[in-house]
mmCIF file of C-alpha atoms in Angstrom:
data_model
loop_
_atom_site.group_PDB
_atom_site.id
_atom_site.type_symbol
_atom_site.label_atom_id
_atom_site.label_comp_id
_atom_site.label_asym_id
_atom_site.label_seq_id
_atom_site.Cartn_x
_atom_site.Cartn_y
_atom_site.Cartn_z
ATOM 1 C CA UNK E 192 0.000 0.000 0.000
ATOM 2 C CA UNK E 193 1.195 3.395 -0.604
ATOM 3 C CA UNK E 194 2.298 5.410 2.623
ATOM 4 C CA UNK E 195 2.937 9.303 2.493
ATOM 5 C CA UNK E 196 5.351 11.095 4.216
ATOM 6 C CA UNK E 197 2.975 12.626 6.508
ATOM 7 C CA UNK E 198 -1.020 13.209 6.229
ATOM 8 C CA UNK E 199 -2.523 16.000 8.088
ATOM 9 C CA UNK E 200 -5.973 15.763 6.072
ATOM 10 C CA UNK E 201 -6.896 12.028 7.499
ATOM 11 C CA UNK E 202 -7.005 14.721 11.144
ATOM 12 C CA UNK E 203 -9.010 17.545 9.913
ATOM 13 C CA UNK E 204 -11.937 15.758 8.618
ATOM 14 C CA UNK E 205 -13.812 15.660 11.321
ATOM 15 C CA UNK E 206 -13.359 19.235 12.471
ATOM 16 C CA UNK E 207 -14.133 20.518 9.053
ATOM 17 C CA UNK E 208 -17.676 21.965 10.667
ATOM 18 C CA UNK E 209 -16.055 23.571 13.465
ATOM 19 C CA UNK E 210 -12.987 24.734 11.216
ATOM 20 C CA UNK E 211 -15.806 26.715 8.946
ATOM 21 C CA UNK E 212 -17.256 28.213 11.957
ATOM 22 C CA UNK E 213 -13.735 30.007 13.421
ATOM 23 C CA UNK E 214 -13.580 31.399 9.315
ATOM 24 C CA UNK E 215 -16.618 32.751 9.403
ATOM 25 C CA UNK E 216 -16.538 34.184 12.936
ATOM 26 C CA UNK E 217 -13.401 35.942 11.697
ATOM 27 C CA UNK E 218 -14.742 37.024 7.975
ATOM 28 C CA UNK E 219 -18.090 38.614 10.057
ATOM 29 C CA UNK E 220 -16.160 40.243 12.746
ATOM 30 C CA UNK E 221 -13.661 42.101 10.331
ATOM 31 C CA UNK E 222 -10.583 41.893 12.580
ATOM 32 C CA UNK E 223 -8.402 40.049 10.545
ATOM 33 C CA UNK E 224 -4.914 41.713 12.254
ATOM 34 C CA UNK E 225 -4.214 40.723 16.014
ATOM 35 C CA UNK E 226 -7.851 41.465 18.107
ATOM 36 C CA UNK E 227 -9.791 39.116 20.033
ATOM 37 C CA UNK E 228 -9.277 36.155 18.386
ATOM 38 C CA UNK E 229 -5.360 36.220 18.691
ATOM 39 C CA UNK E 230 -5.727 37.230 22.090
ATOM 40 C CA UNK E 231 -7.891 34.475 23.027
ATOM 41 C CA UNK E 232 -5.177 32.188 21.272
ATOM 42 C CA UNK E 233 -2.123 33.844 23.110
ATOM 43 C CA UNK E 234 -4.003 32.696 26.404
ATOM 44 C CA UNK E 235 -5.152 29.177 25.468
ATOM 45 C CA UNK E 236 -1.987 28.298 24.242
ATOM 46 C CA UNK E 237 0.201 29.968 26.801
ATOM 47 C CA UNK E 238 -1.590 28.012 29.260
ATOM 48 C CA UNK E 239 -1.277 24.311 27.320
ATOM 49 C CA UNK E 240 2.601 25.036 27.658
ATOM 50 C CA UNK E 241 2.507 26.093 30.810
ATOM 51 C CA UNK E 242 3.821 29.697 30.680
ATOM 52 C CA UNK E 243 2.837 32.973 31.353
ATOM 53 C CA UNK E 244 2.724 34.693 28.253
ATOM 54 C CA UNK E 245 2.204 33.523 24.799
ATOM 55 C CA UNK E 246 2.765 35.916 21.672
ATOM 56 C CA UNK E 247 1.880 35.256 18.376
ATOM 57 C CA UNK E 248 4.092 36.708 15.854
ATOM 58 C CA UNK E 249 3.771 35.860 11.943
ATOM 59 C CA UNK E 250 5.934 32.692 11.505
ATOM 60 C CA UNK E 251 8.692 30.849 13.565
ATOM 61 C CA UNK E 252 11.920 32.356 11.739
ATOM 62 C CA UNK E 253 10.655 35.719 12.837
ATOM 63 C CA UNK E 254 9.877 34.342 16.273
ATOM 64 C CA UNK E 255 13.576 33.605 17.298
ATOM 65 C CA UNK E 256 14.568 36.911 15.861
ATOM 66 C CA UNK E 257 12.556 38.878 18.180
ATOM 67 C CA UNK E 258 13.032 36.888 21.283
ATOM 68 C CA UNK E 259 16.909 37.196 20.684
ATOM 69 C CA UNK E 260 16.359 41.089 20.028
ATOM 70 C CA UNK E 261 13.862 40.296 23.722
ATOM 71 C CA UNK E 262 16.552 38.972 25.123
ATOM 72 C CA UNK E 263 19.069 42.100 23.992
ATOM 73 C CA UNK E 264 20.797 39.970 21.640
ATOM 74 C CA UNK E 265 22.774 42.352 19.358
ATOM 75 C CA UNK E 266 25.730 43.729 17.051
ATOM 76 C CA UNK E 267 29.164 41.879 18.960
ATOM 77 C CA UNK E 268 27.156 38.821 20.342
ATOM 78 C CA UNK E 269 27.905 35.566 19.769
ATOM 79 C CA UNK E 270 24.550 33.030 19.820
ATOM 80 C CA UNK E 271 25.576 29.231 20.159
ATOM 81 C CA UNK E 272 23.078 26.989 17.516
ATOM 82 C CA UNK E 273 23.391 23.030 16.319
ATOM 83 C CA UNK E 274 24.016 23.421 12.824
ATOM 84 C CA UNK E 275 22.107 19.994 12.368
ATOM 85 C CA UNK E 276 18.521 21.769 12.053
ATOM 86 C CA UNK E 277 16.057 23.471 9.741
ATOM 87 C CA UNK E 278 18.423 26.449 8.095
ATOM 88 C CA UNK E 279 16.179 28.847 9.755
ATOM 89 C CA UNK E 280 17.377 28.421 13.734
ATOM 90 C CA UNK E 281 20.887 30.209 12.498
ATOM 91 C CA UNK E 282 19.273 32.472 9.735
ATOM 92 C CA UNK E 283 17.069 33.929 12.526
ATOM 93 C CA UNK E 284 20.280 35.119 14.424
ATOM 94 C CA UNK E 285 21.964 37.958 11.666
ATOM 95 C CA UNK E 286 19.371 40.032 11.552
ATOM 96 C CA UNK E 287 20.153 40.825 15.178
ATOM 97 C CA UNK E 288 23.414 41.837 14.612
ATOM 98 C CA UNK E 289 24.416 39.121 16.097
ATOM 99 C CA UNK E 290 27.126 35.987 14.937
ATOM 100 C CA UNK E 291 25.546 32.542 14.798
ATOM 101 C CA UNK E 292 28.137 30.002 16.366
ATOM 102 C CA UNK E 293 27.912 26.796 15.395
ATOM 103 C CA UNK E 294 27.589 23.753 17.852
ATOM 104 C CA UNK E 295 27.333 19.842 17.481
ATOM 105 C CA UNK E 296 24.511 17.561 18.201
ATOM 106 C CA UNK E 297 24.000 13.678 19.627
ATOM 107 C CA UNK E 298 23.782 11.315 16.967
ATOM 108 C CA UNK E 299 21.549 9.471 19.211
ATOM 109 C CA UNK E 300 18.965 12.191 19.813
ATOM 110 C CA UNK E 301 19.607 14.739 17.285
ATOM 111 C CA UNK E 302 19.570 17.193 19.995
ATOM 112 C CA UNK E 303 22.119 19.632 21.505
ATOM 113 C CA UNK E 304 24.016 18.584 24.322
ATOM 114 C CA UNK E 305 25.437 20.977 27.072
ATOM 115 C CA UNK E 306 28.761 19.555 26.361
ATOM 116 C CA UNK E 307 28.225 20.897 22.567
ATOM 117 C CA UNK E 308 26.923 24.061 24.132
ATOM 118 C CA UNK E 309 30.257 24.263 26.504
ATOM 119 C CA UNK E 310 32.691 23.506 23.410
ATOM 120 C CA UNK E 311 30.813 26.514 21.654
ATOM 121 C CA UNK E 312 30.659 29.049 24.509
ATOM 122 C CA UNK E 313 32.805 32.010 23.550
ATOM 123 C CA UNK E 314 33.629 35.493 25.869
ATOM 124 C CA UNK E 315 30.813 36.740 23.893
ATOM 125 C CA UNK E 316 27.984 34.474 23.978
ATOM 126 C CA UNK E 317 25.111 36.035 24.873
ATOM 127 C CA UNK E 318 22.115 33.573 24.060
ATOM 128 C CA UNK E 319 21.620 29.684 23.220
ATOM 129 C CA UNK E 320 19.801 28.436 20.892
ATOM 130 C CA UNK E 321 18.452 24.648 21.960
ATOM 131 C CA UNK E 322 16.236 23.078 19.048
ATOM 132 C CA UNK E 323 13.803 20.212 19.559
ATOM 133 C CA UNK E 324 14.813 18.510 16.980
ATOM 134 C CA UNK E 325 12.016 16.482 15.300
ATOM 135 C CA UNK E 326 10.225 16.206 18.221
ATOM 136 C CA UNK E 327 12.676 15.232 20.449
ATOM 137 C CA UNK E 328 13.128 17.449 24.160
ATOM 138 C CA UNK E 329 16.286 18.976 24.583
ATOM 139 C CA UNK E 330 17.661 19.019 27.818
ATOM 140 C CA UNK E 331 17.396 22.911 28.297
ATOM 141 C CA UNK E 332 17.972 23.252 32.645
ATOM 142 C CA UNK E 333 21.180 21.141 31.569
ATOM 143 C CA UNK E 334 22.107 24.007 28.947
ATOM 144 C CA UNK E 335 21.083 26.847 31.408
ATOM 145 C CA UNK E 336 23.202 25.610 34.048
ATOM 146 C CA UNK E 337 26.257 27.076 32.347
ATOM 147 C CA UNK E 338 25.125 30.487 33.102
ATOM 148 C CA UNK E 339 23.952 31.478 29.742
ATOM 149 C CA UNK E 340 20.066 32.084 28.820
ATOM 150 C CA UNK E 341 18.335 29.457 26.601
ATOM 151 C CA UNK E 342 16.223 30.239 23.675
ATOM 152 C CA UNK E 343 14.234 27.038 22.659
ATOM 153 C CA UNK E 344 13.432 26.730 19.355
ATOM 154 C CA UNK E 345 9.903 24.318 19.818
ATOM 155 C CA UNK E 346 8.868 24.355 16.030
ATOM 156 C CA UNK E 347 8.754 20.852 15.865
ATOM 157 C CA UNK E 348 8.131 19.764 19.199
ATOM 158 C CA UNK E 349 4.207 21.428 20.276
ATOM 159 C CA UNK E 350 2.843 18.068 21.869
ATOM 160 C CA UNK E 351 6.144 16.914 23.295
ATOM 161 C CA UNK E 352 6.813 16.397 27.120
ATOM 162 C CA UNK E 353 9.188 15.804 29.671
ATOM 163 C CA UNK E 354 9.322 15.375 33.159
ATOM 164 C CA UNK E 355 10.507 19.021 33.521
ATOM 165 C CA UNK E 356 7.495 20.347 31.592
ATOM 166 C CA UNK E 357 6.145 21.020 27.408
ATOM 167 C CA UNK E 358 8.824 22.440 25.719
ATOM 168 C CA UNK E 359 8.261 26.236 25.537
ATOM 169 C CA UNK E 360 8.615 26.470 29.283
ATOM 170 C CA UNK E 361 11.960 24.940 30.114
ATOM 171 C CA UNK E 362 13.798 27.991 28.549
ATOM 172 C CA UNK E 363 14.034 31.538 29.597
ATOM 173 C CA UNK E 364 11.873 32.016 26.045
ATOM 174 C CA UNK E 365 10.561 29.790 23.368
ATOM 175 C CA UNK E 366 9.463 29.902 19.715
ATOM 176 C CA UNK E 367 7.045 28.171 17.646
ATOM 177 C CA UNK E 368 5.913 27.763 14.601
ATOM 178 C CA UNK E 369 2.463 26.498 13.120
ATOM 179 C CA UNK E 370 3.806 26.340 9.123
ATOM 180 C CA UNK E 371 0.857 23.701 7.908
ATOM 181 C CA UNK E 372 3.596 20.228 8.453
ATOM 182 C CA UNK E 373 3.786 21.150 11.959
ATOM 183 C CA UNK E 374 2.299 19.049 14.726
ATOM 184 C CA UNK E 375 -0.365 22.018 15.368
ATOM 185 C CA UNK E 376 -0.337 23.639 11.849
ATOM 186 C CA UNK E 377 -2.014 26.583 10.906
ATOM 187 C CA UNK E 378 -3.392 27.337 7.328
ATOM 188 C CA UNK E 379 -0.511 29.413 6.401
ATOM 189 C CA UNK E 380 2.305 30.911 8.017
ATOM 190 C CA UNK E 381 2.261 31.383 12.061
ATOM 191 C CA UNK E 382 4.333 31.270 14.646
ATOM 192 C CA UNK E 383 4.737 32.156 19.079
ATOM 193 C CA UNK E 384 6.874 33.583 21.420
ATOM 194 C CA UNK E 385 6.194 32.031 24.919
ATOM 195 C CA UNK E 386 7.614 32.895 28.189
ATOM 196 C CA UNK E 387 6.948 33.572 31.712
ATOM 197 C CA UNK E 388 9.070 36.775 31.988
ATOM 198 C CA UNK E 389 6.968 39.786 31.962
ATOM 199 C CA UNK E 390 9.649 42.088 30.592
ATOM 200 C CA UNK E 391 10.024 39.902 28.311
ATOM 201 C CA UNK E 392 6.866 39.267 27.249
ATOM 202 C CA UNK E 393 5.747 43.571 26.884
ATOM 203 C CA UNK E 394 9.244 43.474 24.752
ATOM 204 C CA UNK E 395 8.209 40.904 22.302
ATOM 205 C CA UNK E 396 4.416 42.360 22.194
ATOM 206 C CA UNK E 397 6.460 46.074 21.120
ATOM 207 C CA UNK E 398 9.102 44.452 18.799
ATOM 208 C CA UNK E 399 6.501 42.379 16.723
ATOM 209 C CA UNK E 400 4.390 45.505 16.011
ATOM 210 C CA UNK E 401 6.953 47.959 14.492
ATOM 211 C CA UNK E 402 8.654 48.779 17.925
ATOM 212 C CA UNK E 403 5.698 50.059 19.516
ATOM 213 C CA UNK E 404 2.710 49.727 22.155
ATOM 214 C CA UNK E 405 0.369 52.518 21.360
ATOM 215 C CA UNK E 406 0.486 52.685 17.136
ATOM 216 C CA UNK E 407 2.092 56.282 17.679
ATOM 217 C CA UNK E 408 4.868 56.163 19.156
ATOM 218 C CA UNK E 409 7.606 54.132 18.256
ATOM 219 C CA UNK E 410 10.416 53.324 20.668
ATOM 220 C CA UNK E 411 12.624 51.176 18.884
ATOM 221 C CA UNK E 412 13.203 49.880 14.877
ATOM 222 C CA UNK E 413 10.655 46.825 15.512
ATOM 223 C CA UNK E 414 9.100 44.276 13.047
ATOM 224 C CA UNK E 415 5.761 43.905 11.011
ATOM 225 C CA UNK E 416 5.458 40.709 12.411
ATOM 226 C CA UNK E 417 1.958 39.593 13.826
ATOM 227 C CA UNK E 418 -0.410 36.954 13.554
ATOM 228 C CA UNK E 419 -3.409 36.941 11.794
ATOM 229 C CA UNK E 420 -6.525 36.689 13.644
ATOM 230 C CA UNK E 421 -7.739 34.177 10.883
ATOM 231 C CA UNK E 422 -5.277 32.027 12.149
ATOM 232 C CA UNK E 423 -5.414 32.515 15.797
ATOM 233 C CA UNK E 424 -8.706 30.978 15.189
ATOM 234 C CA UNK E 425 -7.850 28.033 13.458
ATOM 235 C CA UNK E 426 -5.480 27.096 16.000
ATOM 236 C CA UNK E 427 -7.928 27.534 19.005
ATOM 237 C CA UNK E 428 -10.460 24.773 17.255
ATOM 238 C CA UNK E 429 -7.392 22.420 16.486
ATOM 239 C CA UNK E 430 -5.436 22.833 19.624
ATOM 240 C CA UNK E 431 -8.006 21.102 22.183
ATOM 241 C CA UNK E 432 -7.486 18.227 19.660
ATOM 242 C CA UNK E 433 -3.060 18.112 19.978
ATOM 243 C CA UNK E 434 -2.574 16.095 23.192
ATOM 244 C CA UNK E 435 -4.379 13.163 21.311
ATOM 245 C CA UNK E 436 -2.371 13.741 17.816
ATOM 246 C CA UNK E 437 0.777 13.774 19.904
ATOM 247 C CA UNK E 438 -0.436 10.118 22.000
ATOM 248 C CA UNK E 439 -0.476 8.852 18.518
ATOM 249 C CA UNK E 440 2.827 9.842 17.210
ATOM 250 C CA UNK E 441 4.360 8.837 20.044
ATOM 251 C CA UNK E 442 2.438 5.650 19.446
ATOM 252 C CA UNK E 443 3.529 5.032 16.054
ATOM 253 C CA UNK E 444 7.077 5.709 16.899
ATOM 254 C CA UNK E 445 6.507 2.552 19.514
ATOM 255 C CA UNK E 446 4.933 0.525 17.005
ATOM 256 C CA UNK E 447 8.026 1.015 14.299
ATOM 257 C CA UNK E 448 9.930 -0.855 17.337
ATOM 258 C CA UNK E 449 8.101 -3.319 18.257
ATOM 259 C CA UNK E 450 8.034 -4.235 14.389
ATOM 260 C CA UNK E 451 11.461 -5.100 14.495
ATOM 261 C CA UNK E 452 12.718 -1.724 12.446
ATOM 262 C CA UNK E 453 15.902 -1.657 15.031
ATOM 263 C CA UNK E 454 17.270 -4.653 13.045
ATOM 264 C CA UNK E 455 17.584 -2.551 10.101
ATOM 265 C CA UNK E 456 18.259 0.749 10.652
ATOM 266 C CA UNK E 457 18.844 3.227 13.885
ATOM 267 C CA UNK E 458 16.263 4.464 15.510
ATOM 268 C CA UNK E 459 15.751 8.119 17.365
ATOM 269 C CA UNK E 460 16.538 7.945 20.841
ATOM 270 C CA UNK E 461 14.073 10.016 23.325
ATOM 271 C CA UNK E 462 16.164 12.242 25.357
ATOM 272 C CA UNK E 463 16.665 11.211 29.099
ATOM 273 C CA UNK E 464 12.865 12.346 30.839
ATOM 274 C CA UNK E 465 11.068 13.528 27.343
ATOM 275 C CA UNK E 466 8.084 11.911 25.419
ATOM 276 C CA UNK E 467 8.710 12.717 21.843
ATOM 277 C CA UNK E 468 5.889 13.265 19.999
ATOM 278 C CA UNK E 469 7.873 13.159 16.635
ATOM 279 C CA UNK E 470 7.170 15.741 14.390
ATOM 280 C CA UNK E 471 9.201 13.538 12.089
ATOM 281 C CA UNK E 472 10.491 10.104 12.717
ATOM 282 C CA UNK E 473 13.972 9.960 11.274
ATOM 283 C CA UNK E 474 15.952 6.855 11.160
ATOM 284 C CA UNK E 475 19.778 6.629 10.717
ATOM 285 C CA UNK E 476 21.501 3.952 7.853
ATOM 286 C CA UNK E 477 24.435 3.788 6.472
ATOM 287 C CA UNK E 478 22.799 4.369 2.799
ATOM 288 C CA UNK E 479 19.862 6.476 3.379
ATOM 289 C CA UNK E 480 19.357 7.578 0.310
ATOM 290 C CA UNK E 481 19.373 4.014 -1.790
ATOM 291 C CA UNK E 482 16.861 3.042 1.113
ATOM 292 C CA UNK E 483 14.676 6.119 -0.054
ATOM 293 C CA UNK E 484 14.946 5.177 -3.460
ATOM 294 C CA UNK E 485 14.273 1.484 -2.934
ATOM 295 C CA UNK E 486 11.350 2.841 -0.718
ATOM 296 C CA UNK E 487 9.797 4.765 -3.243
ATOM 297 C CA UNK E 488 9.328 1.461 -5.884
ATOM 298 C CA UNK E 489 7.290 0.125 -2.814
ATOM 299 C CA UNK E 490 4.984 3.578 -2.844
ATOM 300 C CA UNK E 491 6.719 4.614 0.807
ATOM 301 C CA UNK E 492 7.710 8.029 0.884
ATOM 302 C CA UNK E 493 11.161 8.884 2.384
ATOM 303 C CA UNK E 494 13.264 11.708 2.792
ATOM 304 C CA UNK E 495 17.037 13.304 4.061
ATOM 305 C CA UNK E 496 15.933 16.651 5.309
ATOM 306 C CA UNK E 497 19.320 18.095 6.353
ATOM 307 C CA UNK E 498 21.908 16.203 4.316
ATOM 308 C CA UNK E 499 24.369 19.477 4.164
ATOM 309 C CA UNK E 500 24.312 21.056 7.716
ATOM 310 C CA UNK E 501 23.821 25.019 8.805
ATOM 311 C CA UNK E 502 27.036 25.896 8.861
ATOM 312 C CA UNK E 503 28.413 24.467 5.179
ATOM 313 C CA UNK E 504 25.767 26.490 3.718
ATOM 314 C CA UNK E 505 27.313 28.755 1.245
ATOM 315 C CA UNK E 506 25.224 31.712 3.207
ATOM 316 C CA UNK E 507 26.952 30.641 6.387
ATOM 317 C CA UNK E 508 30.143 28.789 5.337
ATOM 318 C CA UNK E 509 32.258 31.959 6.148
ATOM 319 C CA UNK E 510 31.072 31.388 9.818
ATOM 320 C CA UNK E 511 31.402 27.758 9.930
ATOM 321 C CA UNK E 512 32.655 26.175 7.369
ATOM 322 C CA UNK E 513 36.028 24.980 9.277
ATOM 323 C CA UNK E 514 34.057 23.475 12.255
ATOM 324 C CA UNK E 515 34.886 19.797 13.774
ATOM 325 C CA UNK E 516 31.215 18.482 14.381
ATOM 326 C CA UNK E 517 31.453 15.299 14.324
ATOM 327 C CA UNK E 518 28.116 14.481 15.425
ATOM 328 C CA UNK E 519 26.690 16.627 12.899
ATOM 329 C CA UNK E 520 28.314 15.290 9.922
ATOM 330 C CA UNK E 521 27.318 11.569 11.194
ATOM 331 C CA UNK E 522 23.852 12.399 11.407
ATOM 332 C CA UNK E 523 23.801 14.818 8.118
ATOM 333 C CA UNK E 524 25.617 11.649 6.390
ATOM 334 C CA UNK E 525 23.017 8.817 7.458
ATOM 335 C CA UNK E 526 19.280 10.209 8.407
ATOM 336 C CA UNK E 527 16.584 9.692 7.028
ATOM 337 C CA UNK E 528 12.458 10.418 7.612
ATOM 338 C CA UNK E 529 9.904 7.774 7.343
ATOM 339 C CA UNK E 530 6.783 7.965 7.399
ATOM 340 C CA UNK E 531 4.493 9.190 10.597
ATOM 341 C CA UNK E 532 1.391 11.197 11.119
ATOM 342 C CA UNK E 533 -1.222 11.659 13.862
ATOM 343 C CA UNK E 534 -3.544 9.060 11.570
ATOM 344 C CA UNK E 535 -1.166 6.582 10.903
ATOM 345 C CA UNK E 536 -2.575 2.989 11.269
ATOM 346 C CA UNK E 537 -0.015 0.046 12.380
ATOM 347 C CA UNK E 538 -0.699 -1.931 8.786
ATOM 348 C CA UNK E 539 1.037 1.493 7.673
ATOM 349 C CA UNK E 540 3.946 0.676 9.807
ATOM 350 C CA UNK E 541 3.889 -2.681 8.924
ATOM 351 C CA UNK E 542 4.013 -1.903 5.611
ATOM 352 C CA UNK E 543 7.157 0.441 5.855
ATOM 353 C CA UNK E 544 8.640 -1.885 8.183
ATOM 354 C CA UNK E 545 8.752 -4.915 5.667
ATOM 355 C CA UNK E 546 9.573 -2.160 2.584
ATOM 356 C CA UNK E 547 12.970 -1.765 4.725
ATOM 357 C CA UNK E 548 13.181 -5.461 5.401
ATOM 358 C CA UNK E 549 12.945 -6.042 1.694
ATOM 359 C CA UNK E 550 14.787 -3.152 0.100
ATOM 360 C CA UNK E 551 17.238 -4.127 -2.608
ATOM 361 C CA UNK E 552 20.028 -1.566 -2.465
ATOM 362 C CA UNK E 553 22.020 -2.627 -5.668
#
């Protein structure tokens, strides 16, 4: 049987009704910038991660910019990132003046490490940047403990937890994004700033609208960067619906075990006290991309997401380029994403499971 990537339809269905409702409500009020609907967001969500505030902002790149910028991240700092992640947790960092520094990862869990973070700590480091990799929890009090806030980048990881709380709360401030692939994806771009820092918070709230908190006044050289109401309230109808979507990821990533698909590739290792709920379940093998391709004759979608790292980018080679990261290059060299969704049936796994039994690699 053919098995996507990822289906987020199979999850909508159902909530189709409810989903037409929140448009209308928003078409008939006419406040389709920030207003009640955003604001009723901002407090739903801030209280399923367990923070104070909650900001929305207009998509997840723009979210780590302004809590850096929060956080007085600027021109002469130094920001410590994995460069094994989506391109955008380092290309958020520039625009604040700022010089991403590049840090290594745990094959194992994808995740930063605080003895990356350490390696990567220079006399001007003034902000880390810990990302949840595919779902996974980062061990952010770990990170913190050497004296230097943590940004977490949660774009992947909404529905995650760990004995320490949801990611989004471990930090001093979090991001999100709700691009449509995400766990809790919006119908366009989206993203959060969450914290539980007042100061913080009113900082964000003036930085996301153009540097200021009345519309007339403007303090500082800000950003255009809000969330639309429309949706703020397409989130609020799927968000009571996440905890269960997250159950069944985490699900599916037990049933890919219990199939036996450790005796043919590696599989993602939870970090020590976190519940994935994988945003994407990525494998490691030592010829990912024949396995895709042999994959793809059985109708199973695969995929390498980050086979050349952050820093080797040609944007960000200059920065990086001459880096030892080790990890990084392992897990750049040999990952790849199978299928998972919050639909996925175990014949589906079964299915993938005896495509990577089978595969013929030439």
């Amino acid at each position: 049987m053919p098995v996507p990537l990822f289906d987020s339809n199979a999850a909508l269905k159902p909530l189709r009704g409810r989903l037409r409702e929140a448009i209308d409500r928003v078409v008939d009020s006419g406040a389709f910038i920030l207003g009640p609907e955003v604001e009723a967001f901002e407090r739903e969500f801030a209280q399923y991660v367990g923070v104070g505030h909650a900001i929305g902002v207009a998509n997840g790149t723009e979210a780590i910019t302004i809590a850096l910028r929060a956080l007085g991240v600027g021109p002469g700092d130094d920001v410590v990132v994995p460069s094994f992640t989506y391109y955008a947790s380092a290309e958020a960092i520039p625009p604040t003046g700022a010089r991403p520094v590049f840090c290594d990862v745990d094959p194992e869990t994808f995740c930063v490490t605080p003895e990356a973070v350490r390696a990567a700590l220079t006399t001007a480091t003034k902000a880390v940047v810990a990302v949840h990799l595919f779902g996974n929890v980062a061990p952010v009090a770990e990170i913190a403990a050497l004296g230097v806030p943590v940004v977490e980048d949660a774009a992947q990881a909404v529905g995650s937890t760990s004995l320490a709380g949801r990611p989004g709360a471990l930090g001093t401030i979090a991001t999100f994004s709700f691009y449509p692939s995400k766990n809790l994806g919006a119908f366009g771009d989206g993203g959060a700033v969450t914290t539980s820092d007042p100061a913080l918070a009113d900082r964000v709230r003036t930085l996301r609208f153009h540097g200021s908190r009345d519309k007339v006044t403007y303090e500082e050289v800000g950003y255009n960067s809000r969330l639309d109401a429309m949706q703020a309230a397409i989130l609020r109808v799927l968000l009571p619906d996440l905890d269960g979507w997250a159950a069944h990821r985490a699900l599916v990533g037990e049933w890919y075990a219990e199939a036996g698909l450790g005796s043919h590739a590696r599989l993602p290792v939870p970090v020590r006290d976190a519940s994935p709920a994988w945003h994407l379940y990525v494998i490691r093998h030592e010829r990912p991309d024949a396995l895709a391709a042999a994959l793809a004759d059985r109708g199973v979608e695969a995929r390498g997401y980050y086979r050349v790292p952050v820093h080797r980018q040609p944007a960000m080679a200059a920065l990086g380029a001459d880096a030892e990261l080790s990890g990084t290059d392992e897990v750049a060299r040999t990952h790849l994403a199978i299928p998972i969704s919050s639909s996925m049936t175990r014949e589906q796994v079964d299915e993938v499971v005896g495509a990577i039994r089978h595969a013929r690699l030439g």
